[in-house]
PDB file of N, CA and C in Angstrom:
ATOM      1  N   MET A 394     127.162 137.675 110.595  1.00 58.00           N
ATOM      2  CA  MET A 394     126.960 136.552 109.249  1.00 58.00           C
ATOM      3  C   MET A 394     126.316 135.364 109.828  1.00 58.00           C
ATOM      4  N   LEU A 395     126.690 135.211 111.057  1.00 51.00           N
ATOM      5  CA  LEU A 395     126.477 134.025 111.747  1.00 51.00           C
ATOM      6  C   LEU A 395     124.728 134.408 112.342  1.00 51.00           C
ATOM      7  N   LYS A 396     124.479 135.809 112.926  1.00 54.00           N
ATOM      8  CA  LYS A 396     123.053 136.156 113.513  1.00 54.00           C
ATOM      9  C   LYS A 396     122.255 135.847 112.039  1.00 54.00           C
ATOM     10  N   LYS A 397     122.405 135.988 110.881  1.00 54.00           N
ATOM     11  CA  LYS A 397     121.595 135.995 109.762  1.00 54.00           C
ATOM     12  C   LYS A 397     121.709 134.572 109.119  1.00 54.00           C
ATOM     13  N   ILE A 398     122.479 133.374 109.397  1.00 52.00           N
ATOM     14  CA  ILE A 398     122.289 132.493 108.866  1.00 52.00           C
ATOM     15  C   ILE A 398     121.428 131.730 110.024  1.00 52.00           C
ATOM     16  N   LEU A 399     121.709 132.288 111.220  1.00 45.00           N
ATOM     17  CA  LEU A 399     120.729 131.339 112.274  1.00 45.00           C
ATOM     18  C   LEU A 399     118.974 131.898 112.113  1.00 45.00           C
ATOM     19  N   ALA A 400     119.121 133.050 112.056  1.00 46.00           N
ATOM     20  CA  ALA A 400     117.525 133.802 111.833  1.00 46.00           C
ATOM     21  C   ALA A 400     116.975 133.405 110.865  1.00 46.00           C
ATOM     22  N   GLY A 401     117.839 132.683 109.258  1.00 50.00           N
ATOM     23  CA  GLY A 401     117.156 132.061 108.100  1.00 50.00           C
ATOM     24  C   GLY A 401     116.941 131.108 108.511  1.00 50.00           C
ATOM     25  N   VAL A 402     117.771 129.736 109.292  1.00 45.00           N
ATOM     26  CA  VAL A 402     117.160 128.881 109.657  1.00 45.00           C
ATOM     27  C   VAL A 402     116.242 128.894 110.675  1.00 45.00           C
ATOM     28  N   ALA A 403     115.799 129.705 111.404  1.00 49.00           N
ATOM     29  CA  ALA A 403     114.864 129.287 112.201  1.00 49.00           C
ATOM     30  C   ALA A 403     113.367 129.951 111.302  1.00 49.00           C
ATOM     31  N   LEU A 404     113.412 130.907 110.496  1.00 50.00           N
ATOM     32  CA  LEU A 404     112.769 131.277 109.816  1.00 50.00           C
ATOM     33  C   LEU A 404     112.043 130.321 108.877  1.00 50.00           C
ATOM     34  N   ALA A 405     113.254 129.182 108.152  1.00 49.00           N
ATOM     35  CA  ALA A 405     112.859 127.991 107.562  1.00 49.00           C
ATOM     36  C   ALA A 405     111.416 127.367 108.513  1.00 49.00           C
ATOM     37  N   ILE A 406     112.720 126.881 109.877  1.00 55.00           N
ATOM     38  CA  ILE A 406     111.726 125.773 110.282  1.00 55.00           C
ATOM     39  C   ILE A 406     110.525 126.377 110.563  1.00 55.00           C
ATOM     40  N   GLY A 407     110.068 127.654 111.062  1.00 51.00           N
ATOM     41  CA  GLY A 407     108.916 128.138 111.713  1.00 51.00           C
ATOM     42  C   GLY A 407     107.915 127.854 110.360  1.00 51.00           C
ATOM     43  N   GLY A 408     108.662 128.145 109.244  1.00 45.00           N
ATOM     44  CA  GLY A 408     107.449 128.477 107.987  1.00 45.00           C
ATOM     45  C   GLY A 408     106.991 126.690 107.767  1.00 45.00           C
ATOM     46  N   ALA A 409     108.052 126.119 107.694  1.00 44.00           N
ATOM     47  CA  ALA A 409     107.718 124.639 107.588  1.00 44.00           C
ATOM     48  C   ALA A 409     106.460 123.812 108.944  1.00 44.00           C
ATOM     49  N   VAL A 410     107.003 124.423 109.986  1.00 42.00           N
ATOM     50  CA  VAL A 410     106.033 124.069 111.214  1.00 42.00           C
ATOM     51  C   VAL A 410     104.542 124.526 110.493  1.00 42.00           C
ATOM     52  N   LEU A 411     104.739 125.951 110.459  1.00 42.00           N
ATOM     53  CA  LEU A 411     103.190 126.472 109.964  1.00 42.00           C
ATOM     54  C   LEU A 411     102.761 125.975 109.010  1.00 42.00           C
ATOM     55  N   ILE A 412     103.242 125.423 108.146  1.00 50.00           N
ATOM     56  CA  ILE A 412     102.526 124.811 106.846  1.00 50.00           C
ATOM     57  C   ILE A 412     102.476 123.432 106.624  1.00 50.00           C
ATOM     58  N   ALA A 413     102.940 122.974 107.557  1.00 44.00           N
ATOM     59  CA  ALA A 413     103.039 121.396 107.772  1.00 44.00           C
ATOM     60  C   ALA A 413     101.373 120.728 107.986  1.00 44.00           C
ATOM     61  N   PRO A 414     100.786 119.901 107.506  1.00 49.00           N
ATOM     62  CA  PRO A 414      99.541 119.243 107.584  1.00 49.00           C
ATOM     63  C   PRO A 414      99.696 118.621 109.166  1.00 49.00           C
ATOM     64  N   THR A 415      98.740 118.720 110.140  1.00 49.00           N
ATOM     65  CA  THR A 415      98.705 118.164 111.227  1.00 49.00           C
ATOM     66  C   THR A 415      98.003 116.316 110.752  1.00 49.00           C
ATOM     67  N   ALA A 416      98.906 116.006 111.881  1.00 45.00           N
ATOM     68  CA  ALA A 416      98.161 114.268 111.685  1.00 45.00           C
ATOM     69  C   ALA A 416      96.784 114.063 111.743  1.00 45.00           C
ATOM     70  N   SER A 417      95.799 113.464 111.064  1.00 44.00           N
ATOM     71  CA  SER A 417      94.447 113.525 110.869  1.00 44.00           C
ATOM     72  C   SER A 417      93.917 112.140 111.217  1.00 44.00           C
ATOM     73  N   ALA A 418      94.764 111.250 111.107  1.00 45.00           N
ATOM     74  CA  ALA A 418      94.181 109.643 110.693  1.00 45.00           C
ATOM     75  C   ALA A 418      93.612 109.179 112.045  1.00 45.00           C
ATOM     76  N   ALA A 419      92.715 108.403 111.807  1.00 46.00           N
ATOM     77  CA  ALA A 419      91.940 107.846 113.432  1.00 46.00           C
ATOM     78  C   ALA A 419      92.842 107.121 113.865  1.00 46.00           C
ATOM     79  N   PRO A 420      93.434 106.574 115.010  1.00 51.00           N
ATOM     80  CA  PRO A 420      93.742 105.279 115.800  1.00 51.00           C
ATOM     81  C   PRO A 420      92.993 104.242 115.376  1.00 51.00           C
ATOM     82  N   ASP A 421      94.081 102.950 115.368  1.00 55.00           N
ATOM     83  CA  ASP A 421      93.149 101.808 115.172  1.00 55.00           C
ATOM     84  C   ASP A 421      92.729 101.655 117.055  1.00 55.00           C
ATOM     85  N   ASP A 422      91.431 101.170 116.500  1.00 67.00           N
ATOM     86  CA  ASP A 422      90.743 101.255 118.289  1.00 67.00           C
ATOM     87  C   ASP A 422      91.263  99.622 119.037  1.00 67.00           C
ATOM     88  N   ASN A 423      91.807  98.624 118.343  1.00 71.00           N
ATOM     89  CA  ASN A 423      92.760  97.938 118.894  1.00 71.00           C
ATOM     90  C   ASN A 423      93.523  97.295 117.885  1.00 71.00           C
ATOM     91  N   PRO A 424      94.761  97.738 118.219  1.00 72.00           N
ATOM     92  CA  PRO A 424      95.758  96.761 117.108  1.00 72.00           C
ATOM     93  C   PRO A 424      95.935  95.513 117.243  1.00 72.00           C
ATOM     94  N   PHE A 425      95.461  94.762 118.407  1.00 71.00           N
ATOM     95  CA  PHE A 425      95.407  93.027 118.300  1.00 71.00           C
ATOM     96  C   PHE A 425      94.655  92.569 117.888  1.00 71.00           C
ATOM     97  N   GLY A 426      93.620  93.366 117.557  1.00 71.00           N
ATOM     98  CA  GLY A 426      92.626  92.513 117.150  1.00 71.00           C
ATOM     99  C   GLY A 426      90.772  92.703 117.598  1.00 71.00           C
ATOM    100  N   PRO A 427      90.230  92.394 117.249  1.00 89.00           N
ATOM    101  CA  PRO A 427      89.558  91.365 116.227  1.00 89.00           C
ATOM    102  C   PRO A 427      89.524  92.004 115.372  1.00 89.00           C
ATOM    103  N   LYS A 428      90.317  91.344 113.716  1.00 91.00           N
ATOM    104  CA  LYS A 428      90.149  91.331 112.562  1.00 91.00           C
ATOM    105  C   LYS A 428      89.653  90.321 111.642  1.00 91.00           C
ATOM    106  N   ASP A 429      88.874  90.795 110.466  1.00 94.00           N
ATOM    107  CA  ASP A 429      88.372  89.927 109.723  1.00 94.00           C
ATOM    108  C   ASP A 429      89.352  88.915 108.885  1.00 94.00           C
ATOM    109  N   SER A 430      89.651  87.928 109.305  1.00 93.00           N
ATOM    110  CA  SER A 430      90.504  86.877 109.063  1.00 93.00           C
ATOM    111  C   SER A 430      89.945  85.959 107.957  1.00 93.00           C
ATOM    112  N   THR A 431      88.497  85.763 107.329  1.00 95.00           N
ATOM    113  CA  THR A 431      88.030  84.878 106.742  1.00 95.00           C
ATOM    114  C   THR A 431      89.080  84.600 105.550  1.00 95.00           C
ATOM    115  N   ALA A 432      89.363  85.332 104.929  1.00 95.00           N
ATOM    116  CA  ALA A 432      90.031  84.765 103.958  1.00 95.00           C
ATOM    117  C   ALA A 432      91.201  84.036 104.071  1.00 95.00           C
ATOM    118  N   ASN A 433      91.788  83.767 105.084  1.00 94.00           N
ATOM    119  CA  ASN A 433      92.780  82.940 105.547  1.00 94.00           C
ATOM    120  C   ASN A 433      92.434  81.639 106.267  1.00 94.00           C
ATOM    121  N   PHE A 434      91.521  81.261 105.973  1.00 96.00           N
ATOM    122  CA  PHE A 434      90.785  79.889 106.209  1.00 96.00           C
ATOM    123  C   PHE A 434      89.781  79.170 105.201  1.00 96.00           C
ATOM    124  N   VAL A 435      89.649  77.748 105.025  1.00 95.00           N
ATOM    125  CA  VAL A 435      89.285  77.160 104.232  1.00 95.00           C
ATOM    126  C   VAL A 435      88.551  76.047 105.062  1.00 95.00           C
ATOM    127  N   SER A 436      87.097  75.660 104.690  1.00 95.00           N
ATOM    128  CA  SER A 436      86.468  74.478 105.109  1.00 95.00           C
ATOM    129  C   SER A 436      87.357  73.030 104.835  1.00 95.00           C
ATOM    130  N   ALA A 437      87.388  72.334 105.983  1.00 94.00           N
ATOM    131  CA  ALA A 437      87.876  71.312 106.125  1.00 94.00           C
ATOM    132  C   ALA A 437      87.597  70.146 104.862  1.00 94.00           C
ATOM    133  N   ILE A 438      86.324  70.394 104.600  1.00 94.00           N
ATOM    134  CA  ILE A 438      85.554  69.422 103.237  1.00 94.00           C
ATOM    135  C   ILE A 438      86.159  69.442 102.337  1.00 94.00           C
ATOM    136  N   GLU A 439      86.402  71.342 102.047  1.00 93.00           N
ATOM    137  CA  GLU A 439      87.296  71.577 100.401  1.00 93.00           C
ATOM    138  C   GLU A 439      87.782  70.903 100.013  1.00 93.00           C
ATOM    139  N   PRO A 440      87.960  70.024  99.164  1.00 94.00           N
ATOM    140  CA  PRO A 440      89.162  69.659  98.510  1.00 94.00           C
ATOM    141  C   PRO A 440      90.158  70.355  98.089  1.00 94.00           C
ATOM    142  N   SER A 441      90.509  72.070  97.815  1.00 93.00           N
ATOM    143  CA  SER A 441      91.452  72.842  97.603  1.00 93.00           C
ATOM    144  C   SER A 441      91.937  72.894  99.058  1.00 93.00           C
ATOM    145  N   ALA A 442      91.261  72.722 100.275  1.00 92.00           N
ATOM    146  CA  ALA A 442      91.956  72.800 101.191  1.00 92.00           C
ATOM    147  C   ALA A 442      93.280  71.567 101.177  1.00 92.00           C
ATOM    148  N   TYR A 443      93.446  70.808 100.214  1.00 91.00           N
ATOM    149  CA  TYR A 443      94.316  70.111 100.556  1.00 91.00           C
ATOM    150  C   TYR A 443      95.327  69.926  98.925  1.00 91.00           C
ATOM    151  N   GLY A 444      95.108  71.272  98.427  1.00 92.00           N
ATOM    152  CA  GLY A 444      95.632  71.370  97.011  1.00 92.00           C
ATOM    153  C   GLY A 444      96.054  72.758  97.180  1.00 92.00           C
ATOM    154  N   THR A 445      95.290  73.492  96.264  1.00 93.00           N
ATOM    155  CA  THR A 445      95.613  75.049  96.104  1.00 93.00           C
ATOM    156  C   THR A 445      95.423  76.059  97.289  1.00 93.00           C
ATOM    157  N   ASP A 446      94.758  75.686  98.335  1.00 91.00           N
ATOM    158  CA  ASP A 446      94.446  76.544  99.846  1.00 91.00           C
ATOM    159  C   ASP A 446      95.021  75.762 100.851  1.00 91.00           C
ATOM    160  N   GLY A 447      96.242  74.967 100.306  1.00 89.00           N
ATOM    161  CA  GLY A 447      96.994  74.396 101.314  1.00 89.00           C
ATOM    162  C   GLY A 447      97.846  74.750 102.110  1.00 89.00           C
ATOM    163  N   THR A 448      98.077  76.177 102.260  1.00 90.00           N
ATOM    164  CA  THR A 448      98.463  77.159 103.110  1.00 90.00           C
ATOM    165  C   THR A 448      97.658  77.934 104.117  1.00 90.00           C
ATOM    166  N   LYS A 449      96.164  77.500 104.016  1.00 93.00           N
ATOM    167  CA  LYS A 449      95.280  78.462 104.543  1.00 93.00           C
ATOM    168  C   LYS A 449      94.972  77.645 106.043  1.00 93.00           C
ATOM    169  N   SER A 450      94.688  78.250 106.885  1.00 94.00           N
ATOM    170  CA  SER A 450      94.321  77.313 107.840  1.00 94.00           C
ATOM    171  C   SER A 450      92.669  76.522 107.941  1.00 94.00           C
ATOM    172  N   LEU A 451      92.636  75.226 108.546  1.00 95.00           N
ATOM    173  CA  LEU A 451      91.547  74.808 108.343  1.00 95.00           C
ATOM    174  C   LEU A 451      90.390  75.331 109.479  1.00 95.00           C
ATOM    175  N   ILE A 452      89.055  75.231 108.864  1.00 96.00           N
ATOM    176  CA  ILE A 452      88.087  75.137 109.975  1.00 96.00           C
ATOM    177  C   ILE A 452      86.952  73.849 109.962  1.00 96.00           C
ATOM    178  N   VAL A 453      86.478  73.358 110.915  1.00 96.00           N
ATOM    179  CA  VAL A 453      85.099  72.703 110.858  1.00 96.00           C
ATOM    180  C   VAL A 453      84.259  73.772 111.296  1.00 96.00           C
ATOM    181  N   SER A 454      83.298  74.035 111.133  1.00 96.00           N
ATOM    182  CA  SER A 454      82.090  74.610 111.315  1.00 96.00           C
ATOM    183  C   SER A 454      80.929  74.602 110.554  1.00 96.00           C
ATOM    184  N   PRO A 455      79.625  74.598 110.887  1.00 95.00           N
ATOM    185  CA  PRO A 455      78.583  74.384 110.286  1.00 95.00           C
ATOM    186  C   PRO A 455      78.053  75.656 109.123  1.00 95.00           C
ATOM    187  N   PHE A 456      79.108  76.925 109.338  1.00 94.00           N
ATOM    188  CA  PHE A 456      79.219  77.877 108.674  1.00 94.00           C
ATOM    189  C   PHE A 456      79.879  77.815 107.751  1.00 94.00           C
ATOM    190  N   GLY A 457      81.168  76.921 107.709  1.00 92.00           N
ATOM    191  CA  GLY A 457      82.061  77.124 106.794  1.00 92.00           C
ATOM    192  C   GLY A 457      82.824  78.439 106.931  1.00 92.00           C
ATOM    193  N   THR A 458      83.007  79.098 105.700  1.00 94.00           N
ATOM    194  CA  THR A 458      83.572  80.493 105.570  1.00 94.00           C
ATOM    195  C   THR A 458      82.739  81.018 105.051  1.00 94.00           C
ATOM    196  N   SER A 459      81.357  81.001 105.455  1.00 94.00           N
ATOM    197  CA  SER A 459      79.958  81.651 104.498  1.00 94.00           C
ATOM    198  C   SER A 459      79.958  82.904 105.639  1.00 94.00           C
ATOM    199  N   ARG A 460      80.679  82.851 107.142  1.00 95.00           N
ATOM    200  CA  ARG A 460      80.050  83.611 108.163  1.00 95.00           C
ATOM    201  C   ARG A 460      81.740  84.174 108.412  1.00 95.00           C
ATOM    202  N   GLN A 461      81.657  85.444 108.852  1.00 96.00           N
ATOM    203  CA  GLN A 461      83.035  86.114 109.100  1.00 96.00           C
ATOM    204  C   GLN A 461      83.672  85.307 110.296  1.00 96.00           C
ATOM    205  N   ILE A 462      84.997  85.103 110.391  1.00 96.00           N
ATOM    206  CA  ILE A 462      85.908  84.586 111.096  1.00 96.00           C
ATOM    207  C   ILE A 462      86.790  86.033 111.805  1.00 96.00           C
ATOM    208  N   ASP A 463      86.975  86.081 112.920  1.00 95.00           N
ATOM    209  CA  ASP A 463      87.176  87.103 113.455  1.00 95.00           C
ATOM    210  C   ASP A 463      88.712  86.518 114.267  1.00 95.00           C
ATOM    211  N   CYS A 464      89.944  87.132 113.924  1.00 94.00           N
ATOM    212  CA  CYS A 464      90.763  86.590 114.942  1.00 94.00           C
ATOM    213  C   CYS A 464      91.612  87.589 115.656  1.00 94.00           C
ATOM    214  N   SER A 465      92.235  87.603 116.940  1.00 93.00           N
ATOM    215  CA  SER A 465      93.232  88.659 117.780  1.00 93.00           C
ATOM    216  C   SER A 465      93.958  87.841 117.726  1.00 93.00           C
ATOM    217  N   SER A 466      95.039  88.786 118.334  1.00 88.00           N
ATOM    218  CA  SER A 466      96.314  88.150 118.923  1.00 88.00           C
ATOM    219  C   SER A 466      97.154  89.022 120.179  1.00 88.00           C
ATOM    220  N   PHE A 467      97.469  88.292 120.797  1.00 87.00           N
ATOM    221  CA  PHE A 467      98.286  89.474 121.971  1.00 87.00           C
ATOM    222  C   PHE A 467      99.042  88.532 122.611  1.00 87.00           C
ATOM    223  N   ARG A 468     100.728  89.094 122.665  1.00 86.00           N
ATOM    224  CA  ARG A 468     101.821  88.622 123.331  1.00 86.00           C
ATOM    225  C   ARG A 468     101.973  87.207 123.119  1.00 86.00           C
ATOM    226  N   GLY A 469     101.398  86.395 121.764  1.00 81.00           N
ATOM    227  CA  GLY A 469     102.278  85.076 121.189  1.00 81.00           C
ATOM    228  C   GLY A 469     101.162  84.454 121.263  1.00 81.00           C
ATOM    229  N   GLN A 470      99.848  84.591 121.770  1.00 85.00           N
ATOM    230  CA  GLN A 470      98.818  84.010 121.778  1.00 85.00           C
ATOM    231  C   GLN A 470      97.813  84.354 121.178  1.00 85.00           C
ATOM    232  N   SER A 471      97.158  83.685 120.041  1.00 88.00           N
ATOM    233  CA  SER A 471      96.164  84.334 118.924  1.00 88.00           C
ATOM    234  C   SER A 471      94.846  83.309 119.986  1.00 88.00           C
ATOM    235  N   TRP A 472      93.778  83.933 119.100  1.00 93.00           N
ATOM    236  CA  TRP A 472      92.446  82.914 119.239  1.00 93.00           C
ATOM    237  C   TRP A 472      91.438  83.666 117.809  1.00 93.00           C
ATOM    238  N   CYS A 473      90.609  82.550 117.873  1.00 95.00           N
ATOM    239  CA  CYS A 473      89.717  83.023 116.714  1.00 95.00           C
ATOM    240  C   CYS A 473      88.377  82.834 116.683  1.00 95.00           C
ATOM    241  N   ALA A 474      87.288  83.452 116.501  1.00 95.00           N
ATOM    242  CA  ALA A 474      86.040  83.323 116.759  1.00 95.00           C
ATOM    243  C   ALA A 474      85.058  83.649 115.558  1.00 95.00           C
ATOM    244  N   GLN A 475      84.171  82.535 115.596  1.00 96.00           N
ATOM    245  CA  GLN A 475      83.083  82.759 114.470  1.00 96.00           C
ATOM    246  C   GLN A 475      81.466  82.688 114.912  1.00 96.00           C
ATOM    247  N   ASN A 476      80.844  83.613 114.670  1.00 93.00           N
ATOM    248  CA  ASN A 476      79.264  83.604 115.543  1.00 93.00           C
ATOM    249  C   ASN A 476      79.124  84.039 116.656  1.00 93.00           C
ATOM    250  N   GLY A 477      79.904  84.568 117.096  1.00 91.00           N
ATOM    251  CA  GLY A 477      80.425  85.158 118.853  1.00 91.00           C
ATOM    252  C   GLY A 477      80.644  84.032 119.785  1.00 91.00           C
ATOM    253  N   ARG A 478      81.157  82.760 118.980  1.00 93.00           N
ATOM    254  CA  ARG A 478      82.232  81.657 119.852  1.00 93.00           C
ATOM    255  C   ARG A 478      83.686  81.445 119.539  1.00 93.00           C
ATOM    256  N   VAL A 479      84.500  81.360 120.499  1.00 94.00           N
ATOM    257  CA  VAL A 479      85.754  81.007 120.218  1.00 94.00           C
ATOM    258  C   VAL A 479      85.856  79.519 119.724  1.00 94.00           C
ATOM    259  N   LEU A 480      87.057  79.754 118.415  1.00 96.00           N
ATOM    260  CA  LEU A 480      87.124  78.573 117.826  1.00 96.00           C
ATOM    261  C   LEU A 480      88.044  77.693 118.584  1.00 96.00           C
ATOM    262  N   ASP A 481      87.763  76.100 119.061  1.00 96.00           N
ATOM    263  CA  ASP A 481      89.137  75.536 119.488  1.00 96.00           C
ATOM    264  C   ASP A 481      90.057  75.408 118.409  1.00 96.00           C
ATOM    265  N   GLN A 482      91.294  75.332 118.906  1.00 95.00           N
ATOM    266  CA  GLN A 482      92.511  74.931 118.416  1.00 95.00           C
ATOM    267  C   GLN A 482      93.136  73.831 118.485  1.00 95.00           C
ATOM    268  N   ILE A 483      93.413  73.214 117.105  1.00 94.00           N
ATOM    269  CA  ILE A 483      94.008  71.784 117.344  1.00 94.00           C
ATOM    270  C   ILE A 483      95.393  72.041 115.694  1.00 94.00           C
ATOM    271  N   ARG A 484      96.868  71.526 116.684  1.00 92.00           N
ATOM    272  CA  ARG A 484      97.504  71.847 115.440  1.00 92.00           C
ATOM    273  C   ARG A 484      98.064  70.450 114.851  1.00 92.00           C
ATOM    274  N   ILE A 485      97.658  70.397 113.809  1.00 90.00           N
ATOM    275  CA  ILE A 485      98.475  69.116 113.293  1.00 90.00           C
ATOM    276  C   ILE A 485      99.836  69.518 112.817  1.00 90.00           C
ATOM    277  N   PRO A 486     100.629  68.571 113.083  1.00 89.00           N
ATOM    278  CA  PRO A 486     102.150  68.569 112.652  1.00 89.00           C
ATOM    279  C   PRO A 486     102.396  68.238 110.783  1.00 89.00           C
ATOM    280  N   ALA A 487     103.180  69.084 110.355  1.00 83.00           N
ATOM    281  CA  ALA A 487     102.946  69.054 108.619  1.00 83.00           C
ATOM    282  C   ALA A 487     104.028  68.780 108.311  1.00 83.00           C
ATOM    283  N   GLY A 488     105.153  68.874 109.294  1.00 81.00           N
ATOM    284  CA  GLY A 488     106.413  68.417 108.786  1.00 81.00           C
ATOM    285  C   GLY A 488     107.755  67.965 109.766  1.00 81.00           C
ATOM    286  N   SER A 489     108.717  67.968 110.207  1.00 81.00           N
ATOM    287  CA  SER A 489     109.747  67.544 111.131  1.00 81.00           C
ATOM    288  C   SER A 489     109.917  68.387 112.244  1.00 81.00           C
ATOM    289  N   SER A 490     109.912  69.509 111.719  1.00 81.00           N
ATOM    290  CA  SER A 490     109.976  70.748 112.920  1.00 81.00           C
ATOM    291  C   SER A 490     108.840  70.936 113.870  1.00 81.00           C
ATOM    292  N   GLU A 491     109.124  71.014 114.981  1.00 76.00           N
ATOM    293  CA  GLU A 491     108.014  71.842 116.135  1.00 76.00           C
ATOM    294  C   GLU A 491     107.642  72.761 115.703  1.00 76.00           C
ATOM    295  N   TRP A 492     107.721  73.555 114.652  1.00 81.00           N
ATOM    296  CA  TRP A 492     106.850  74.906 114.421  1.00 81.00           C
ATOM    297  C   TRP A 492     106.360  74.577 112.716  1.00 81.00           C
ATOM    298  N   ASP A 493     106.431  73.442 112.765  1.00 84.00           N
ATOM    299  CA  ASP A 493     105.927  72.811 110.992  1.00 84.00           C
ATOM    300  C   ASP A 493     104.802  72.487 111.462  1.00 84.00           C
ATOM    301  N   TYR A 494     103.437  73.116 111.535  1.00 88.00           N
ATOM    302  CA  TYR A 494     102.386  72.779 111.880  1.00 88.00           C
ATOM    303  C   TYR A 494     101.447  73.786 111.001  1.00 88.00           C
ATOM    304  N   ARG A 495      99.734  72.713 110.298  1.00 90.00           N
ATOM    305  CA  ARG A 495      98.710  73.138 110.108  1.00 90.00           C
ATOM    306  C   ARG A 495      97.857  73.646 111.218  1.00 90.00           C
ATOM    307  N   THR A 496      96.848  74.788 111.312  1.00 93.00           N
ATOM    308  CA  THR A 496      95.997  74.837 112.675  1.00 93.00           C
ATOM    309  C   THR A 496      94.888  74.639 112.126  1.00 93.00           C
ATOM    310  N   LEU A 497      93.873  73.317 112.898  1.00 95.00           N
ATOM    311  CA  LEU A 497      92.526  72.933 112.267  1.00 95.00           C
ATOM    312  C   LEU A 497      91.571  73.685 113.681  1.00 95.00           C
ATOM    313  N   TYR A 498      90.484  75.247 113.083  1.00 96.00           N
ATOM    314  CA  TYR A 498      90.079  75.477 113.853  1.00 96.00           C
ATOM    315  C   TYR A 498      88.869  74.874 114.113  1.00 96.00           C
ATOM    316  N   VAL A 499      87.925  74.768 115.177  1.00 96.00           N
ATOM    317  CA  VAL A 499      86.852  73.906 114.793  1.00 96.00           C
ATOM    318  C   VAL A 499      85.876  74.240 115.900  1.00 96.00           C
ATOM    319  N   TYR A 500      84.805  74.839 115.291  1.00 96.00           N
ATOM    320  CA  TYR A 500      83.320  75.790 116.013  1.00 96.00           C
ATOM    321  C   TYR A 500      82.832  74.712 116.850  1.00 96.00           C
ATOM    322  N   ASN A 501      82.822  74.939 118.281  1.00 92.00           N
ATOM    323  CA  ASN A 501      82.002  74.567 119.480  1.00 92.00           C
ATOM    324  C   ASN A 501      80.770  74.898 119.518  1.00 92.00           C
ATOM    325  N   PRO A 502      79.876  74.359 119.460  1.00 89.00           N
ATOM    326  CA  PRO A 502      78.631  75.299 119.846  1.00 89.00           C
ATOM    327  C   PRO A 502      78.000  75.230 121.319  1.00 89.00           C
ATOM    328  N   PHE A 503      78.659  74.090 122.232  1.00 87.00           N
ATOM    329  CA  PHE A 503      78.684  74.026 123.528  1.00 87.00           C
ATOM    330  C   PHE A 503      78.982  75.149 124.575  1.00 87.00           C
TER     331      PHE A 503
END
């Protein structure tokens, strides 16, 4: 009786393995970035930056948000680039906590 149960379980597992699809998703080239993050930015001269888009990061750039902004992060450090140049980061206090800030990214052409 036990042999029949074990044989049935073995057949069920073997059949499931044979008909199960193999994973075919391509791995992400770099899980840390760069990723298109343009939607998370607003130009610092836009009125909405201080209203409806108040949660987005600010950018001062001759391109504004018209050109793609790519961001990467690794081990708690993050950086963003636009037009092949890394953007300088300035943290602006936005509250009473050390962790309550808004980041201003500045395009440096030099």
